[in-house]
Amino acid sequence: MPEGDVVLRTARRLDEAFAGAVLRRAELRWGERDASVLVGDVTTEVVARGKHILHRTRAGWTLHSHLRMEGSWHLAHAGERVPARPDVRAVLATDAWIGLGLRLGMLDLLRTDDEHRLVGHLGPDILGADWDEDLAVRRLGQSPSPIGEALLDQRNLAGVGTLYASESLFLERLHPWARADTLGAETIRRLVRRAHRLLHANVAHVVQSSTGSRRNGENAYVHARSGRPCRRCHDTVRVAMIGDAPTRRTMFYCPSCQGGLAPGDDGAPQQPLGAGSRGRHRGYSARGRA
Ligand SMILES: [Zn+2]
């Protein structure tokens, strides 16, 4: 699942391709909205806000997209043959570039002045230029939710998804189901700094890693590794759901390193996740959310 680092990298690539150029095509193939108003308009910038992408134009429009579980933006040079595919939800083109929004999880066209309606609820952006660590620490420290759930709640801080939540909690040896407001500010600050470092370290990389290795199967400590041995203590990594519907998410953890089983986890053996070589996380996400 795309997290803040992937979203930021996507926004930067779109910004490099589109900023300052006239839009020659603008089509939304999903939902009711008509983007023809953007044709002839000029992109001013494309920015990330948490996991949201905001494509802004000179005439004051914002095309908002969200990658959700498996969305992406694909860039091609104008004139390059782009295969027809059914999962294209948005097409933007300049004289030089074509951008295809694939399997996007949200797509809206709105006035830039109204962006707050879509992103105003977000907490400080962990990868934003205006990142406010103190505010994030304060919000987490006031949350009565399990720390793993609070860390994923974009209202507390924006940009952390299941990969970096699991990995940060493991690295800080925190039980994901510990109530956030019992942990103390210093513990929370260490956790937030850990997540911040991990996300920053990955902005420039296609393969996300928390271990320092980008080799397949070696790039995470616990994420997507349930049923496999912990890299630190060799106990078996487990997975459980955290949070309530509709925002229930998967959380991977090591019971030995992180202070015990999840509430409701009976400790029954869990099968290692599909041993596929590529797309390990994607494969899990599809099943884990079912
Ligand atoms: Zn362990």
mmCIF file of C-alpha atoms and ligand atoms in Angstrom:
data_model
loop_
_atom_site.group_PDB
_atom_site.id
_atom_site.type_symbol
_atom_site.label_atom_id
_atom_site.label_comp_id
_atom_site.label_asym_id
_atom_site.label_seq_id
_atom_site.Cartn_x
_atom_site.Cartn_y
_atom_site.Cartn_z
ATOM 1 C CA MET A 1 0.000 0.000 0.000
ATOM 2 C CA PRO A 2 1.408 3.393 -0.913
ATOM 3 C CA GLU A 3 2.507 5.379 2.106
ATOM 4 C CA GLY A 4 3.661 8.960 2.461
ATOM 5 C CA ASP A 5 7.042 8.330 0.861
ATOM 6 C CA VAL A 6 5.522 6.815 -2.280
ATOM 7 C CA VAL A 7 2.924 9.570 -2.485
ATOM 8 C CA LEU A 8 5.571 12.290 -2.126
ATOM 9 C CA ARG A 9 7.739 10.691 -4.806
ATOM 10 C CA THR A 10 4.717 10.439 -7.107
ATOM 11 C CA ALA A 11 3.804 14.083 -6.538
ATOM 12 C CA ARG A 12 7.375 15.187 -7.262
ATOM 13 C CA ARG A 13 7.465 13.261 -10.531
ATOM 14 C CA LEU A 14 4.127 14.721 -11.585
ATOM 15 C CA ASP A 15 5.318 18.184 -10.596
ATOM 16 C CA GLU A 16 8.466 17.829 -12.697
ATOM 17 C CA ALA A 17 6.431 16.708 -15.693
ATOM 18 C CA PHE A 18 3.489 19.112 -15.466
ATOM 19 C CA ALA A 19 4.404 22.299 -13.598
ATOM 20 C CA GLY A 20 4.403 25.330 -15.878
ATOM 21 C CA ALA A 21 2.935 23.456 -18.847
ATOM 22 C CA VAL A 22 -0.424 23.829 -20.569
ATOM 23 C CA LEU A 23 -2.801 20.894 -20.158
ATOM 24 C CA ARG A 24 -3.909 19.623 -23.555
ATOM 25 C CA ARG A 25 -6.002 16.742 -22.276
ATOM 26 C CA ALA A 26 -7.825 16.220 -19.024
ATOM 27 C CA GLU A 27 -10.178 13.288 -18.694
ATOM 28 C CA LEU A 28 -11.662 11.608 -15.685
ATOM 29 C CA ARG A 29 -12.954 8.160 -16.435
ATOM 30 C CA TRP A 30 -14.265 7.420 -13.003
ATOM 31 C CA GLY A 31 -17.086 9.124 -11.178
ATOM 32 C CA GLU A 32 -19.289 11.866 -12.528
ATOM 33 C CA ARG A 33 -16.867 14.742 -12.798
ATOM 34 C CA ASP A 34 -15.951 16.427 -16.044
ATOM 35 C CA ALA A 35 -12.384 17.729 -16.180
ATOM 36 C CA SER A 36 -12.648 19.531 -19.513
ATOM 37 C CA VAL A 37 -12.404 22.840 -17.629
ATOM 38 C CA LEU A 38 -8.705 22.015 -17.141
ATOM 39 C CA VAL A 39 -7.919 21.901 -20.850
ATOM 40 C CA GLY A 40 -5.876 25.004 -21.708
ATOM 41 C CA ASP A 41 -5.164 25.671 -18.041
ATOM 42 C CA VAL A 42 -1.589 25.612 -16.698
ATOM 43 C CA THR A 43 -0.384 23.405 -13.847
ATOM 44 C CA THR A 44 1.216 25.497 -11.137
ATOM 45 C CA GLU A 45 2.366 22.625 -8.928
ATOM 46 C CA VAL A 46 1.675 19.099 -7.797
ATOM 47 C CA VAL A 47 2.121 18.539 -4.082
ATOM 48 C CA ALA A 48 1.573 15.774 -1.569
ATOM 49 C CA ARG A 49 -0.359 16.309 1.592
ATOM 50 C CA GLY A 50 -0.091 13.157 3.701
ATOM 51 C CA LYS A 51 -1.236 10.475 1.326
ATOM 52 C CA HIS A 52 -3.213 12.873 -0.880
ATOM 53 C CA ILE A 53 -1.971 14.316 -4.173
ATOM 54 C CA LEU A 54 -3.016 17.854 -5.074
ATOM 55 C CA HIS A 55 -2.534 18.909 -8.708
ATOM 56 C CA ARG A 56 -3.092 22.679 -8.788
ATOM 57 C CA THR A 57 -3.680 24.952 -11.755
ATOM 58 C CA ARG A 58 -3.344 28.642 -12.499
ATOM 59 C CA ALA A 59 -7.112 29.070 -12.859
ATOM 60 C CA GLY A 60 -7.575 27.903 -9.288
ATOM 61 C CA TRP A 61 -8.532 24.265 -9.775
ATOM 62 C CA THR A 62 -7.185 21.298 -7.873
ATOM 63 C CA LEU A 63 -7.335 17.753 -9.154
ATOM 64 C CA HIS A 64 -7.186 15.683 -6.015
ATOM 65 C CA SER A 65 -6.216 12.025 -6.100
ATOM 66 C CA HIS A 66 -5.469 9.386 -3.513
ATOM 67 C CA LEU A 67 -3.665 6.143 -4.247
ATOM 68 C CA ARG A 68 -5.465 4.158 -1.531
ATOM 69 C CA MET A 69 -4.579 0.461 -1.731
ATOM 70 C CA GLU A 70 -3.089 0.068 -5.173
ATOM 71 C CA GLY A 71 -3.372 3.285 -7.144
ATOM 72 C CA SER A 72 -0.508 4.872 -9.047
ATOM 73 C CA TRP A 73 0.297 7.567 -11.574
ATOM 74 C CA HIS A 74 2.119 6.412 -14.672
ATOM 75 C CA LEU A 75 4.025 8.939 -16.788
ATOM 76 C CA ALA A 76 4.785 8.488 -20.472
ATOM 77 C CA HIS A 77 6.375 10.774 -23.035
ATOM 78 C CA ALA A 78 3.911 12.328 -25.453
ATOM 79 C CA GLY A 79 3.920 10.258 -28.593
ATOM 80 C CA GLU A 80 4.864 7.129 -26.691
ATOM 81 C CA ARG A 81 2.422 4.339 -27.365
ATOM 82 C CA VAL A 82 0.286 3.945 -24.267
ATOM 83 C CA PRO A 83 -1.539 0.631 -24.167
ATOM 84 C CA ALA A 84 -5.281 0.860 -23.629
ATOM 85 C CA ARG A 85 -6.073 -0.485 -20.195
ATOM 86 C CA PRO A 86 -9.275 -0.701 -18.231
ATOM 87 C CA ASP A 87 -7.880 0.606 -14.958
ATOM 88 C CA VAL A 88 -7.132 4.131 -16.206
ATOM 89 C CA ARG A 89 -9.181 6.550 -14.125
ATOM 90 C CA ALA A 90 -7.601 9.848 -15.130
ATOM 91 C CA VAL A 91 -5.652 11.120 -18.133
ATOM 92 C CA LEU A 92 -3.697 14.373 -18.134
ATOM 93 C CA ALA A 93 -1.464 15.420 -20.993
ATOM 94 C CA THR A 94 0.775 18.294 -21.984
ATOM 95 C CA ASP A 95 2.758 18.648 -25.203
ATOM 96 C CA ALA A 96 5.537 16.656 -23.553
ATOM 97 C CA TRP A 97 3.916 14.210 -21.131
ATOM 98 C CA ILE A 98 0.943 11.956 -20.609
ATOM 99 C CA GLY A 99 -0.021 11.077 -17.051
ATOM 100 C CA LEU A 100 -2.288 8.111 -16.437
ATOM 101 C CA GLY A 101 -3.934 7.740 -13.057
ATOM 102 C CA LEU A 102 -4.361 4.011 -12.505
ATOM 103 C CA ARG A 103 -6.735 2.406 -9.985
ATOM 104 C CA LEU A 104 -6.897 5.644 -8.005
ATOM 105 C CA GLY A 105 -8.838 5.334 -4.773
ATOM 106 C CA MET A 106 -10.193 8.886 -4.815
ATOM 107 C CA LEU A 107 -10.508 11.426 -7.557
ATOM 108 C CA ASP A 108 -12.015 14.877 -7.187
ATOM 109 C CA LEU A 109 -11.931 18.143 -9.029
ATOM 110 C CA LEU A 110 -12.474 21.132 -6.808
ATOM 111 C CA ARG A 111 -11.516 24.752 -6.352
ATOM 112 C CA THR A 112 -8.077 25.091 -4.752
ATOM 113 C CA ASP A 113 -9.672 27.355 -2.147
ATOM 114 C CA ASP A 114 -11.798 24.395 -1.093
ATOM 115 C CA GLU A 115 -8.964 21.910 -0.606
ATOM 116 C CA HIS A 116 -9.423 22.087 3.141
ATOM 117 C CA ARG A 117 -12.664 20.152 2.714
ATOM 118 C CA LEU A 118 -10.618 17.157 1.621
ATOM 119 C CA VAL A 119 -7.364 17.533 3.530
ATOM 120 C CA GLY A 120 -8.211 19.964 6.344
ATOM 121 C CA HIS A 121 -8.695 17.114 8.800
ATOM 122 C CA LEU A 122 -5.133 15.854 8.358
ATOM 123 C CA GLY A 123 -2.602 16.156 11.127
ATOM 124 C CA PRO A 124 0.936 17.416 10.509
ATOM 125 C CA ASP A 125 2.474 15.888 7.393
ATOM 126 C CA ILE A 126 5.415 13.704 8.359
ATOM 127 C CA LEU A 127 7.126 14.461 5.042
ATOM 128 C CA GLY A 128 5.859 18.015 4.706
ATOM 129 C CA ALA A 129 8.009 21.129 4.739
ATOM 130 C CA ASP A 130 5.850 22.272 7.648
ATOM 131 C CA TRP A 131 6.234 19.034 9.639
ATOM 132 C CA ASP A 132 5.370 19.737 13.259
ATOM 133 C CA GLU A 133 6.803 17.012 15.474
ATOM 134 C CA ASP A 134 5.568 18.566 18.704
ATOM 135 C CA LEU A 135 1.997 18.673 17.474
ATOM 136 C CA ALA A 136 2.122 15.056 16.308
ATOM 137 C CA VAL A 137 3.559 13.944 19.651
ATOM 138 C CA ARG A 138 0.881 15.885 21.500
ATOM 139 C CA ARG A 139 -1.966 14.443 19.448
ATOM 140 C CA LEU A 140 -0.732 10.881 19.818
ATOM 141 C CA GLY A 141 -0.145 11.399 23.524
ATOM 142 C CA GLN A 142 -3.751 12.457 24.006
ATOM 143 C CA SER A 143 -5.203 9.492 22.136
ATOM 144 C CA PRO A 144 -6.930 6.767 24.152
ATOM 145 C CA SER A 145 -6.567 4.418 21.161
ATOM 146 C CA PRO A 146 -3.947 1.702 20.787
ATOM 147 C CA ILE A 147 -0.728 3.364 19.679
ATOM 148 C CA GLY A 148 -0.693 1.383 16.431
ATOM 149 C CA GLU A 149 -4.157 2.634 15.567
ATOM 150 C CA ALA A 150 -3.337 6.210 16.609
ATOM 151 C CA LEU A 151 -0.215 6.192 14.444
ATOM 152 C CA LEU A 152 -2.292 5.196 11.417
ATOM 153 C CA ASP A 153 -4.981 7.795 12.122
ATOM 154 C CA GLN A 154 -4.189 10.538 9.619
ATOM 155 C CA ARG A 155 -5.794 13.131 11.894
ATOM 156 C CA ASN A 156 -2.945 12.699 14.389
ATOM 157 C CA LEU A 157 -0.206 12.824 11.791
ATOM 158 C CA ALA A 158 -0.407 12.274 8.052
ATOM 159 C CA GLY A 159 1.613 9.942 5.891
ATOM 160 C CA VAL A 160 2.168 6.783 7.948
ATOM 161 C CA GLY A 161 0.608 3.564 6.646
ATOM 162 C CA THR A 162 0.720 -0.041 7.779
ATOM 163 C CA LEU A 163 4.303 -0.728 6.699
ATOM 164 C CA TYR A 164 5.924 2.103 8.608
ATOM 165 C CA ALA A 165 3.554 1.747 11.554
ATOM 166 C CA SER A 166 4.492 -1.921 12.044
ATOM 167 C CA GLU A 167 8.181 -1.326 11.462
ATOM 168 C CA SER A 168 8.462 1.734 13.720
ATOM 169 C CA LEU A 169 6.658 0.017 16.581
ATOM 170 C CA PHE A 170 8.870 -3.044 16.228
ATOM 171 C CA LEU A 171 12.050 -0.993 16.177
ATOM 172 C CA GLU A 172 10.955 0.885 19.290
ATOM 173 C CA ARG A 173 9.834 -2.381 20.952
ATOM 174 C CA LEU A 174 6.354 -1.042 21.569
ATOM 175 C CA HIS A 175 3.217 -3.130 21.863
ATOM 176 C CA PRO A 176 0.921 -1.889 19.088
ATOM 177 C CA TRP A 177 -2.134 -2.286 21.317
ATOM 178 C CA ALA A 178 -0.754 -0.248 24.236
ATOM 179 C CA ARG A 179 -2.949 2.798 24.847
ATOM 180 C CA ALA A 180 -1.211 5.782 23.328
ATOM 181 C CA ASP A 181 -2.005 8.072 26.246
ATOM 182 C CA THR A 182 -0.195 5.764 28.689
ATOM 183 C CA LEU A 183 3.167 5.755 26.903
ATOM 184 C CA GLY A 184 4.562 9.128 27.851
ATOM 185 C CA ALA A 185 5.776 11.923 25.627
ATOM 186 C CA GLU A 186 9.382 10.791 25.345
ATOM 187 C CA THR A 187 8.458 7.306 24.175
ATOM 188 C CA ILE A 188 6.039 8.734 21.649
ATOM 189 C CA ARG A 189 8.620 11.223 20.451
ATOM 190 C CA ARG A 190 11.113 8.407 19.819
ATOM 191 C CA LEU A 191 8.458 6.524 17.877
ATOM 192 C CA VAL A 192 7.511 9.543 15.787
ATOM 193 C CA ARG A 193 11.178 10.271 15.038
ATOM 194 C CA ARG A 194 11.694 6.658 14.025
ATOM 195 C CA ALA A 195 8.750 6.793 11.586
ATOM 196 C CA HIS A 196 9.986 10.141 10.272
ATOM 197 C CA ARG A 197 13.473 8.748 9.632
ATOM 198 C CA LEU A 198 12.142 5.629 7.925
ATOM 199 C CA LEU A 199 9.849 7.562 5.603
ATOM 200 C CA HIS A 200 12.523 10.117 4.739
ATOM 201 C CA ALA A 201 15.061 7.408 4.000
ATOM 202 C CA ASN A 202 12.667 5.871 1.495
ATOM 203 C CA VAL A 203 11.473 8.883 -0.471
ATOM 204 C CA ALA A 204 14.131 8.376 -3.103
ATOM 205 C CA HIS A 205 13.688 4.609 -3.419
ATOM 206 C CA VAL A 206 11.215 2.485 -5.308
ATOM 207 C CA VAL A 207 11.630 -0.486 -2.966
ATOM 208 C CA GLN A 208 10.671 0.475 0.565
ATOM 209 C CA SER A 209 12.995 -0.735 3.315
ATOM 210 C CA SER A 210 13.268 -0.415 7.054
ATOM 211 C CA THR A 211 16.187 -2.806 7.459
ATOM 212 C CA GLY A 212 18.680 -1.111 5.186
ATOM 213 C CA SER A 213 18.417 -3.932 2.631
ATOM 214 C CA ARG A 214 16.272 -3.464 -0.453
ATOM 215 C CA ARG A 215 16.473 -7.104 -1.442
ATOM 216 C CA ASN A 216 13.213 -8.912 -1.777
ATOM 217 C CA GLY A 217 12.344 -10.622 1.502
ATOM 218 C CA GLU A 218 14.937 -8.671 3.485
ATOM 219 C CA ASN A 219 13.472 -5.188 3.425
ATOM 220 C CA ALA A 220 11.247 -5.387 6.533
ATOM 221 C CA TYR A 221 11.509 -6.660 10.094
ATOM 222 C CA VAL A 222 7.908 -7.656 10.653
ATOM 223 C CA HIS A 223 5.701 -6.185 7.923
ATOM 224 C CA ALA A 224 4.227 -8.982 5.799
ATOM 225 C CA ARG A 225 6.423 -11.493 7.666
ATOM 226 C CA SER A 226 3.832 -13.245 9.860
ATOM 227 C CA GLY A 227 4.659 -16.908 10.347
ATOM 228 C CA ARG A 228 8.344 -16.200 9.800
ATOM 229 C CA PRO A 229 11.092 -15.872 12.415
ATOM 230 C CA CYS A 230 11.744 -12.489 13.995
ATOM 231 C CA ARG A 231 15.062 -11.137 12.763
ATOM 232 C CA ARG A 232 15.927 -10.066 16.289
ATOM 233 C CA CYS A 233 14.771 -12.870 18.613
ATOM 234 C CA HIS A 234 13.702 -15.716 16.266
ATOM 235 C CA ASP A 235 10.243 -15.993 17.791
ATOM 236 C CA THR A 236 7.493 -16.075 15.154
ATOM 237 C CA VAL A 237 6.194 -12.785 13.775
ATOM 238 C CA ARG A 238 2.398 -12.464 13.917
ATOM 239 C CA VAL A 239 -0.328 -10.430 12.257
ATOM 240 C CA ALA A 240 -3.585 -9.134 13.739
ATOM 241 C CA MET A 241 -6.156 -6.530 12.857
ATOM 242 C CA ILE A 242 -6.036 -3.204 14.675
ATOM 243 C CA GLY A 243 -8.723 -0.544 14.963
ATOM 244 C CA ASP A 244 -12.441 -0.742 14.247
ATOM 245 C CA ALA A 245 -14.294 -0.909 10.954
ATOM 246 C CA PRO A 246 -14.144 0.849 8.547
ATOM 247 C CA THR A 247 -10.553 1.730 9.376
ATOM 248 C CA ARG A 248 -9.377 -1.689 10.516
ATOM 249 C CA ARG A 249 -5.850 -2.326 9.365
ATOM 250 C CA THR A 250 -3.294 -5.070 9.523
ATOM 251 C CA MET A 251 -0.555 -4.893 12.127
ATOM 252 C CA PHE A 252 2.490 -7.143 12.100
ATOM 253 C CA TYR A 253 4.448 -7.585 15.298
ATOM 254 C CA CYS A 254 6.747 -9.842 17.292
ATOM 255 C CA PRO A 255 5.091 -10.912 20.569
ATOM 256 C CA SER A 256 8.454 -11.527 22.237
ATOM 257 C CA CYS A 257 10.080 -8.240 21.257
ATOM 258 C CA GLN A 258 6.957 -6.149 21.693
ATOM 259 C CA GLY A 259 5.445 -7.322 24.932
ATOM 260 C CA GLY A 260 2.956 -10.055 24.145
ATOM 261 C CA LEU A 261 0.086 -11.105 21.943
ATOM 262 C CA ALA A 262 -2.536 -8.785 20.505
ATOM 263 C CA PRO A 263 -5.846 -8.699 22.382
ATOM 264 C CA GLY A 264 -7.910 -11.578 21.066
ATOM 265 C CA ASP A 265 -4.947 -13.303 19.457
ATOM 266 C CA ASP A 266 -4.925 -16.889 20.725
ATOM 267 C CA GLY A 267 -1.410 -17.517 19.478
ATOM 268 C CA ALA A 268 -2.497 -20.212 17.018
ATOM 269 C CA PRO A 269 0.116 -20.817 14.322
ATOM 270 C CA GLN A 270 -0.147 -18.468 11.329
ATOM 271 C CA GLN A 271 0.902 -19.462 7.862
ATOM 272 C CA PRO A 272 3.655 -17.428 6.260
ATOM 273 C CA LEU A 273 2.158 -15.035 3.744
ATOM 274 C CA GLY A 274 2.112 -16.057 0.104
ATOM 275 C CA ALA A 275 5.656 -16.789 -0.922
ATOM 276 C CA GLY A 276 5.326 -14.771 -4.133
ATOM 277 C CA SER A 277 8.521 -13.105 -5.199
ATOM 278 C CA ARG A 278 7.202 -9.696 -6.192
ATOM 279 C CA GLY A 279 4.253 -7.743 -4.891
ATOM 280 C CA ARG A 280 4.364 -9.438 -1.547
ATOM 281 C CA HIS A 281 2.727 -6.527 0.223
ATOM 282 C CA ARG A 282 0.157 -5.997 -2.433
ATOM 283 C CA GLY A 283 -0.830 -9.651 -2.313
ATOM 284 C CA TYR A 284 -1.290 -9.477 1.393
ATOM 285 C CA SER A 285 -3.246 -6.260 1.324
ATOM 286 C CA ALA A 286 -5.841 -7.701 -1.013
ATOM 287 C CA ARG A 287 -6.421 -10.692 1.226
ATOM 288 C CA GLY A 288 -5.945 -8.933 4.516
ATOM 289 C CA ARG A 289 -8.711 -6.472 3.790
ATOM 290 C CA ALA A 290 -11.195 -9.060 2.578
HETATM 291 ZN ZN ZN B 1 11.331 -10.666 18.139
#
